[in-house]
Amino acid sequence: MKEENKATRQSYGEALEYIGSINKDIVVLDADLAGATKSDIFKKKYPERFFDIGIAEQDMIGTAAGLATCGKIPFASTFAVFATGRAYDQIRNSVCYPNLNVKICGSHAGVTVGEDGATHQMLEDINIMKGLPNMKVFCPSDETQTKWLVEEVAKLYGPCYIRTARLASPIIYDENQNFEIGKAVQIGDGTDGTIFATGICVSEAIKAQEKLQKKGINVRVVDMFSLKPVDEEIIVKCAKETRKLISVEDHNIIGGLGSIIADVLAKEYPCKLIKLGVNDSFGKSGKAMELLKEFRIDNDSIVEVFE
Amino acid sequence: MKITEEDIKCLKQTAKVIRRDIIEEIYEGQSGHPGGALSCTDILTVLYFNQMNINPQKIDDPNRDRFVLSKGHASAALYATLAERGYFSKEELKKFRKLNSILQGHPDMKHIPGVDMSSGSLGQGLSVANGMAISSKLDGRGFRVYCLVGDGEIEEGQIWEATMTSAHYKLDNLCLIVDNNNLQIDGKVTDVMNVNPIKEKFESFGFEVFETNGNDIDSLITIFQKAKTVKGRPTAIIAKTVKGKGVSFMENQVGWHGKAPNEEQYREALKEFDNGKE
């Protein structure tokens, strides 16, 4: 893990600009938040392929669906709470049911939005997006992964949801790291426990791993950036190979990463899983790092589970 | 394009066949929405048999005109029109709304030849039509996009979000048609949630608006032709229609929004078509 911090929303915007340069069918839509979701990076380079729909998320998703029926590859971006909450029915009926090639980016997911508080901290998006047939769900953990992911979903036909974060977080991977849709990334091979994490919580999990190692507890971290399709194999493998399983996510523990893992375990290898996440509540205002601690999804809270 | 009296007569006959097929479908399936399907039949007939640049032999032609049935519950009308136009066999109509039929309760673009967009949840079609119209302009294809909404449907907020987009992006290749039959499930549109004045609303949202008798083939052709000449702004046609048009006992009856005829009613309806009532 590098010292350098960068928000996945920034990496998303830069990746859009890149894929825009190699594929003229890429079009980008936003709902008056281009400066925040970072889709404005694409807008500056390709204004003719950028469509601001204004503060109208339902219309944005429908417009993206229409563009997709004509062969365009639309990336529609706004805050996760508005993309998946406000426009849920449009995503369901105008994108997923006809299986259209629309990519939706929900930025500012989770409590790490910070000061804006509960109304803007989306904690249910993984839950509601994963329940939609045809939808694929991704939550990248760093710059390298986000850039790879954006390029990859542009080539992958069908609806995709990408969850990005506002908070700058460490760059975890080298540029030559290999990723694969539906395959998690295992970091370390400790057998005392597995920390399954997604998005912003992966770097917290790695920090916890380092702290635990100093205490003689060897755990592995599994970066579950691909939530649907999910890597069932690695979940079962870690359940067999390690003594304790925990999941960490900046999301409600109902219906998020922990639930996805629990579903796999119940089916393939029943065992105990400790779920760290926001415990069926709304978020609140505060600084992002304070909130990670408050909701017990920071590295110290992970360490405590093993003590 | 010059329209002859013979053309009009032929289109009227086509509309009659489509209306008959709508009743057959809904009777066979014992489910469906006859009222709103019959009200928009003439609009669909004019679009698919006169106005739109389409070819059932080239269903994926990227340059074809597009049609979005935003009021997806009028599916029986769209299916009967597409079958009559040759997109699929009329045998399919008998399987309307039945298990494993391609003809789902509401339009499904993945399985029905000729359906440009799936629909069913009201208020979403105009946004989709905007996306198609933007795409047409981006690629310089020049195709036109037609979108049919119900008058009750425009109670949905997304419609007004979408109208802003149509005007903002100057989508003059977009033509919205409002099937103005003034009935929705719970009663008269003016009683349930008044949408009037429709014309002024769309005008103030930046549309060039036309009003016409939506059950009159002749007037519809004239208006669609006029709409094609508008430049720099989207067009809307407020089509005054009669819900249940063509079956006397269904006309203007709110109860026929989403109900299938029984055998007696079915025979009565067919008799009206066979007796030459338009």
PDB file of N, CA and C in Angstrom, chain B residues 64-126:
ATOM      1  N   ARG B  64     -33.496   3.450 -38.727  1.00  0.00           N
ATOM      2  CA  ARG B  64     -34.951   3.428 -38.695  1.00  0.00           C
ATOM      3  C   ARG B  64     -35.505   4.442 -37.693  1.00  0.00           C
ATOM      4  N   ASP B  65     -36.717   4.910 -37.932  1.00  0.00           N
ATOM      5  CA  ASP B  65     -37.395   5.727 -36.936  1.00  0.00           C
ATOM      6  C   ASP B  65     -37.723   4.835 -35.736  1.00  0.00           C
ATOM      7  N   ARG B  66     -37.825   5.466 -34.560  1.00  0.00           N
ATOM      8  CA  ARG B  66     -38.107   4.710 -33.338  1.00  0.00           C
ATOM      9  C   ARG B  66     -39.477   5.096 -32.776  1.00  0.00           C
ATOM     10  N   PHE B  67     -40.082   4.127 -32.085  1.00  0.00           N
ATOM     11  CA  PHE B  67     -41.349   4.395 -31.403  1.00  0.00           C
ATOM     12  C   PHE B  67     -41.278   3.855 -29.979  1.00  0.00           C
ATOM     13  N   VAL B  68     -41.624   4.697 -29.027  1.00  0.00           N
ATOM     14  CA  VAL B  68     -41.647   4.277 -27.627  1.00  0.00           C
ATOM     15  C   VAL B  68     -43.083   4.367 -27.121  1.00  0.00           C
ATOM     16  N   LEU B  69     -43.645   3.217 -26.766  1.00  0.00           N
ATOM     17  CA  LEU B  69     -44.998   3.206 -26.193  1.00  0.00           C
ATOM     18  C   LEU B  69     -44.846   3.392 -24.683  1.00  0.00           C
ATOM     19  N   SER B  70     -44.799   4.664 -24.286  1.00  0.00           N
ATOM     20  CA  SER B  70     -44.587   4.930 -22.858  1.00  0.00           C
ATOM     21  C   SER B  70     -45.776   4.433 -22.038  1.00  0.00           C
ATOM     22  N   LYS B  71     -46.983   4.546 -22.620  1.00  0.00           N
ATOM     23  CA  LYS B  71     -48.159   3.983 -21.932  1.00  0.00           C
ATOM     24  C   LYS B  71     -48.221   2.494 -22.290  1.00  0.00           C
ATOM     25  N   GLY B  72     -47.321   1.748 -21.656  1.00  0.00           N
ATOM     26  CA  GLY B  72     -47.092   0.349 -22.024  1.00  0.00           C
ATOM     27  C   GLY B  72     -48.300  -0.561 -21.881  1.00  0.00           C
ATOM     28  N   HIS B  73     -49.278  -0.122 -21.091  1.00  0.00           N
ATOM     29  CA  HIS B  73     -50.466  -0.976 -20.903  1.00  0.00           C
ATOM     30  C   HIS B  73     -51.318  -1.040 -22.163  1.00  0.00           C
ATOM     31  N   ALA B  74     -51.022  -0.169 -23.144  1.00  0.00           N
ATOM     32  CA  ALA B  74     -51.709  -0.272 -24.441  1.00  0.00           C
ATOM     33  C   ALA B  74     -50.999  -1.288 -25.338  1.00  0.00           C
ATOM     34  N   SER B  75     -50.306  -2.232 -24.721  1.00  0.00           N
ATOM     35  CA  SER B  75     -49.514  -3.218 -25.455  1.00  0.00           C
ATOM     36  C   SER B  75     -50.325  -3.951 -26.521  1.00  0.00           C
ATOM     37  N   ALA B  76     -51.586  -4.243 -26.219  1.00  0.00           N
ATOM     38  CA  ALA B  76     -52.406  -4.986 -27.190  1.00  0.00           C
ATOM     39  C   ALA B  76     -52.474  -4.233 -28.519  1.00  0.00           C
ATOM     40  N   ALA B  77     -52.503  -2.902 -28.459  1.00  0.00           N
ATOM     41  CA  ALA B  77     -52.550  -2.095 -29.688  1.00  0.00           C
ATOM     42  C   ALA B  77     -51.232  -2.165 -30.440  1.00  0.00           C
ATOM     43  N   LEU B  78     -50.130  -2.069 -29.699  1.00  0.00           N
ATOM     44  CA  LEU B  78     -48.811  -2.123 -30.354  1.00  0.00           C
ATOM     45  C   LEU B  78     -48.598  -3.496 -30.992  1.00  0.00           C
ATOM     46  N   TYR B  79     -48.954  -4.548 -30.271  1.00  0.00           N
ATOM     47  CA  TYR B  79     -48.737  -5.901 -30.804  1.00  0.00           C
ATOM     48  C   TYR B  79     -49.594  -6.141 -32.056  1.00  0.00           C
ATOM     49  N   ALA B  80     -50.840  -5.711 -31.996  1.00  0.00           N
ATOM     50  CA  ALA B  80     -51.717  -5.913 -33.157  1.00  0.00           C
ATOM     51  C   ALA B  80     -51.199  -5.119 -34.354  1.00  0.00           C
ATOM     52  N   THR B  81     -50.672  -3.924 -34.088  1.00  0.00           N
ATOM     53  CA  THR B  81     -50.121  -3.090 -35.160  1.00  0.00           C
ATOM     54  C   THR B  81     -48.879  -3.735 -35.777  1.00  0.00           C
ATOM     55  N   LEU B  82     -47.981  -4.204 -34.906  1.00  0.00           N
ATOM     56  CA  LEU B  82     -46.741  -4.817 -35.396  1.00  0.00           C
ATOM     57  C   LEU B  82     -47.039  -6.084 -36.195  1.00  0.00           C
ATOM     58  N   ALA B  83     -48.010  -6.869 -35.722  1.00  0.00           N
ATOM     59  CA  ALA B  83     -48.365  -8.106 -36.435  1.00  0.00           C
ATOM     60  C   ALA B  83     -48.963  -7.761 -37.794  1.00  0.00           C
ATOM     61  N   GLU B  84     -49.841  -6.767 -37.820  1.00  0.00           N
ATOM     62  CA  GLU B  84     -50.467  -6.352 -39.080  1.00  0.00           C
ATOM     63  C   GLU B  84     -49.409  -5.814 -40.053  1.00  0.00           C
ATOM     64  N   ARG B  85     -48.378  -5.183 -39.498  1.00  0.00           N
ATOM     65  CA  ARG B  85     -47.311  -4.600 -40.334  1.00  0.00           C
ATOM     66  C   ARG B  85     -46.315  -5.670 -40.786  1.00  0.00           C
ATOM     67  N   GLY B  86     -46.436  -6.871 -40.196  1.00  0.00           N
ATOM     68  CA  GLY B  86     -45.587  -7.978 -40.664  1.00  0.00           C
ATOM     69  C   GLY B  86     -44.363  -8.276 -39.824  1.00  0.00           C
ATOM     70  N   TYR B  87     -44.309  -7.747 -38.599  1.00  0.00           N
ATOM     71  CA  TYR B  87     -43.141  -8.008 -37.745  1.00  0.00           C
ATOM     72  C   TYR B  87     -43.146  -9.425 -37.190  1.00  0.00           C
ATOM     73  N   PHE B  88     -44.337  -9.966 -36.970  1.00  0.00           N
ATOM     74  CA  PHE B  88     -44.438 -11.355 -36.512  1.00  0.00           C
ATOM     75  C   PHE B  88     -45.815 -11.890 -36.879  1.00  0.00           C
ATOM     76  N   SER B  89     -45.973 -13.199 -36.727  1.00  0.00           N
ATOM     77  CA  SER B  89     -47.205 -13.849 -37.145  1.00  0.00           C
ATOM     78  C   SER B  89     -48.387 -13.461 -36.260  1.00  0.00           C
ATOM     79  N   LYS B  90     -49.548 -13.354 -36.880  1.00  0.00           N
ATOM     80  CA  LYS B  90     -50.752 -13.039 -36.108  1.00  0.00           C
ATOM     81  C   LYS B  90     -51.127 -14.156 -35.140  1.00  0.00           C
ATOM     82  N   GLU B  91     -50.577 -15.350 -35.384  1.00  0.00           N
ATOM     83  CA  GLU B  91     -50.819 -16.457 -34.455  1.00  0.00           C
ATOM     84  C   GLU B  91     -50.370 -16.097 -33.044  1.00  0.00           C
ATOM     85  N   GLU B  92     -49.286 -15.302 -32.983  1.00  0.00           N
ATOM     86  CA  GLU B  92     -48.750 -14.898 -31.673  1.00  0.00           C
ATOM     87  C   GLU B  92     -49.779 -14.139 -30.852  1.00  0.00           C
ATOM     88  N   LEU B  93     -50.647 -13.388 -31.553  1.00  0.00           N
ATOM     89  CA  LEU B  93     -51.611 -12.545 -30.835  1.00  0.00           C
ATOM     90  C   LEU B  93     -52.523 -13.376 -29.922  1.00  0.00           C
ATOM     91  N   LYS B  94     -52.744 -14.620 -30.328  1.00  0.00           N
ATOM     92  CA  LYS B  94     -53.614 -15.484 -29.526  1.00  0.00           C
ATOM     93  C   LYS B  94     -52.972 -15.864 -28.191  1.00  0.00           C
ATOM     94  N   LYS B  95     -51.647 -15.660 -28.096  1.00  0.00           N
ATOM     95  CA  LYS B  95     -50.931 -16.041 -26.861  1.00  0.00           C
ATOM     96  C   LYS B  95     -50.705 -14.834 -25.948  1.00  0.00           C
ATOM     97  N   PHE B  96     -51.335 -13.709 -26.306  1.00  0.00           N
ATOM     98  CA  PHE B  96     -51.191 -12.466 -25.544  1.00  0.00           C
ATOM     99  C   PHE B  96     -51.326 -12.691 -24.037  1.00  0.00           C
ATOM    100  N   ARG B  97     -50.284 -12.320 -23.297  1.00  0.00           N
ATOM    101  CA  ARG B  97     -50.284 -12.376 -21.824  1.00  0.00           C
ATOM    102  C   ARG B  97     -50.320 -13.794 -21.257  1.00  0.00           C
ATOM    103  N   LYS B  98     -50.085 -14.790 -22.105  1.00  0.00           N
ATOM    104  CA  LYS B  98     -50.098 -16.159 -21.590  1.00  0.00           C
ATOM    105  C   LYS B  98     -48.685 -16.623 -21.250  1.00  0.00           C
ATOM    106  N   LEU B  99     -48.592 -17.655 -20.410  1.00  0.00           N
ATOM    107  CA  LEU B  99     -47.299 -18.157 -19.956  1.00  0.00           C
ATOM    108  C   LEU B  99     -46.400 -18.538 -21.135  1.00  0.00           C
ATOM    109  N   ASN B 100     -45.172 -18.016 -21.099  1.00  0.00           N
ATOM    110  CA  ASN B 100     -44.134 -18.267 -22.105  1.00  0.00           C
ATOM    111  C   ASN B 100     -44.419 -17.694 -23.487  1.00  0.00           C
ATOM    112  N   SER B 101     -45.363 -16.766 -23.574  1.00  0.00           N
ATOM    113  CA  SER B 101     -45.599 -16.066 -24.836  1.00  0.00           C
ATOM    114  C   SER B 101     -44.566 -14.947 -24.979  1.00  0.00           C
ATOM    115  N   ILE B 102     -44.200 -14.605 -26.218  1.00  0.00           N
ATOM    116  CA  ILE B 102     -43.327 -13.427 -26.383  1.00  0.00           C
ATOM    117  C   ILE B 102     -44.114 -12.159 -26.057  1.00  0.00           C
ATOM    118  N   LEU B 103     -45.430 -12.243 -26.188  1.00  0.00           N
ATOM    119  CA  LEU B 103     -46.259 -11.059 -25.967  1.00  0.00           C
ATOM    120  C   LEU B 103     -46.592 -10.896 -24.486  1.00  0.00           C
ATOM    121  N   GLN B 104     -45.631 -10.335 -23.767  1.00  0.00           N
ATOM    122  CA  GLN B 104     -45.775 -10.086 -22.342  1.00  0.00           C
ATOM    123  C   GLN B 104     -46.864  -9.041 -22.090  1.00  0.00           C
ATOM    124  N   GLY B 105     -47.305  -8.971 -20.859  1.00  0.00           N
ATOM    125  CA  GLY B 105     -48.347  -8.013 -20.483  1.00  0.00           C
ATOM    126  C   GLY B 105     -48.030  -6.603 -20.922  1.00  0.00           C
ATOM    127  N   HIS B 106     -46.766  -6.224 -20.778  1.00  0.00           N
ATOM    128  CA  HIS B 106     -46.293  -4.918 -21.238  1.00  0.00           C
ATOM    129  C   HIS B 106     -45.113  -5.151 -22.186  1.00  0.00           C
ATOM    130  N   PRO B 107     -44.870  -4.209 -23.116  1.00  0.00           N
ATOM    131  CA  PRO B 107     -43.880  -4.437 -24.179  1.00  0.00           C
ATOM    132  C   PRO B 107     -42.483  -4.845 -23.685  1.00  0.00           C
ATOM    133  N   ASP B 108     -41.947  -5.880 -24.294  1.00  0.00           N
ATOM    134  CA  ASP B 108     -40.642  -6.418 -23.934  1.00  0.00           C
ATOM    135  C   ASP B 108     -39.774  -6.419 -25.191  1.00  0.00           C
ATOM    136  N   MET B 109     -38.865  -5.451 -25.273  1.00  0.00           N
ATOM    137  CA  MET B 109     -38.042  -5.282 -26.478  1.00  0.00           C
ATOM    138  C   MET B 109     -37.105  -6.451 -26.730  1.00  0.00           C
ATOM    139  N   LYS B 110     -36.838  -7.242 -25.682  1.00  0.00           N
ATOM    140  CA  LYS B 110     -35.878  -8.338 -25.845  1.00  0.00           C
ATOM    141  C   LYS B 110     -36.477  -9.516 -26.600  1.00  0.00           C
ATOM    142  N   HIS B 111     -37.794  -9.599 -26.611  1.00  0.00           N
ATOM    143  CA  HIS B 111     -38.403 -10.784 -27.213  1.00  0.00           C
ATOM    144  C   HIS B 111     -39.407 -10.505 -28.324  1.00  0.00           C
ATOM    145  N   ILE B 112     -39.820  -9.253 -28.476  1.00  0.00           N
ATOM    146  CA  ILE B 112     -40.842  -8.973 -29.477  1.00  0.00           C
ATOM    147  C   ILE B 112     -40.235  -8.203 -30.650  1.00  0.00           C
ATOM    148  N   PRO B 113     -40.217  -8.810 -31.839  1.00  0.00           N
ATOM    149  CA  PRO B 113     -39.658  -8.107 -33.000  1.00  0.00           C
ATOM    150  C   PRO B 113     -40.391  -6.777 -33.240  1.00  0.00           C
ATOM    151  N   GLY B 114     -39.625  -5.723 -33.407  1.00  0.00           N
ATOM    152  CA  GLY B 114     -40.221  -4.425 -33.721  1.00  0.00           C
ATOM    153  C   GLY B 114     -40.448  -3.523 -32.528  1.00  0.00           C
ATOM    154  N   VAL B 115     -40.329  -4.060 -31.315  1.00  0.00           N
ATOM    155  CA  VAL B 115     -40.497  -3.196 -30.133  1.00  0.00           C
ATOM    156  C   VAL B 115     -39.159  -2.516 -29.836  1.00  0.00           C
ATOM    157  N   ASP B 116     -39.158  -1.178 -29.889  1.00  0.00           N
ATOM    158  CA  ASP B 116     -37.918  -0.430 -29.725  1.00  0.00           C
ATOM    159  C   ASP B 116     -37.536  -0.198 -28.270  1.00  0.00           C
ATOM    160  N   MET B 117     -38.519  -0.302 -27.368  1.00  0.00           N
ATOM    161  CA  MET B 117     -38.204  -0.098 -25.949  1.00  0.00           C
ATOM    162  C   MET B 117     -39.219  -0.822 -25.076  1.00  0.00           C
ATOM    163  N   SER B 118     -38.730  -1.459 -24.031  1.00  0.00           N
ATOM    164  CA  SER B 118     -39.625  -2.061 -23.041  1.00  0.00           C
ATOM    165  C   SER B 118     -40.265  -0.934 -22.230  1.00  0.00           C
ATOM    166  N   SER B 119     -41.475  -1.149 -21.795  1.00  0.00           N
ATOM    167  CA  SER B 119     -42.145  -0.116 -21.002  1.00  0.00           C
ATOM    168  C   SER B 119     -43.210  -0.759 -20.139  1.00  0.00           C
ATOM    169  N   GLY B 120     -43.796   0.019 -19.275  1.00  0.00           N
ATOM    170  CA  GLY B 120     -44.810  -0.515 -18.384  1.00  0.00           C
ATOM    171  C   GLY B 120     -44.967   0.366 -17.152  1.00  0.00           C
ATOM    172  N   SER B 121     -43.832   0.778 -16.592  1.00  0.00           N
ATOM    173  CA  SER B 121     -43.875   1.692 -15.456  1.00  0.00           C
ATOM    174  C   SER B 121     -44.034   3.095 -16.033  1.00  0.00           C
ATOM    175  N   LEU B 122     -45.171   3.711 -15.768  1.00  0.00           N
ATOM    176  CA  LEU B 122     -45.521   4.954 -16.463  1.00  0.00           C
ATOM    177  C   LEU B 122     -44.541   6.097 -16.201  1.00  0.00           C
ATOM    178  N   GLY B 123     -44.421   6.952 -17.204  1.00  0.00           N
ATOM    179  CA  GLY B 123     -43.628   8.177 -17.062  1.00  0.00           C
ATOM    180  C   GLY B 123     -42.203   8.065 -17.543  1.00  0.00           C
ATOM    181  N   GLN B 124     -41.798   6.866 -17.984  1.00  0.00           N
ATOM    182  CA  GLN B 124     -40.371   6.684 -18.303  1.00  0.00           C
ATOM    183  C   GLN B 124     -40.026   6.814 -19.782  1.00  0.00           C
ATOM    184  N   GLY B 125     -41.026   6.709 -20.637  1.00  0.00           N
ATOM    185  CA  GLY B 125     -40.733   6.617 -22.071  1.00  0.00           C
ATOM    186  C   GLY B 125     -40.156   7.865 -22.712  1.00  0.00           C
ATOM    187  N   LEU B 126     -40.574   9.031 -22.257  1.00  0.00           N
ATOM    188  CA  LEU B 126     -40.071  10.249 -22.916  1.00  0.00           C
ATOM    189  C   LEU B 126     -38.576  10.429 -22.681  1.00  0.00           C
TER     190      LEU B 126
END
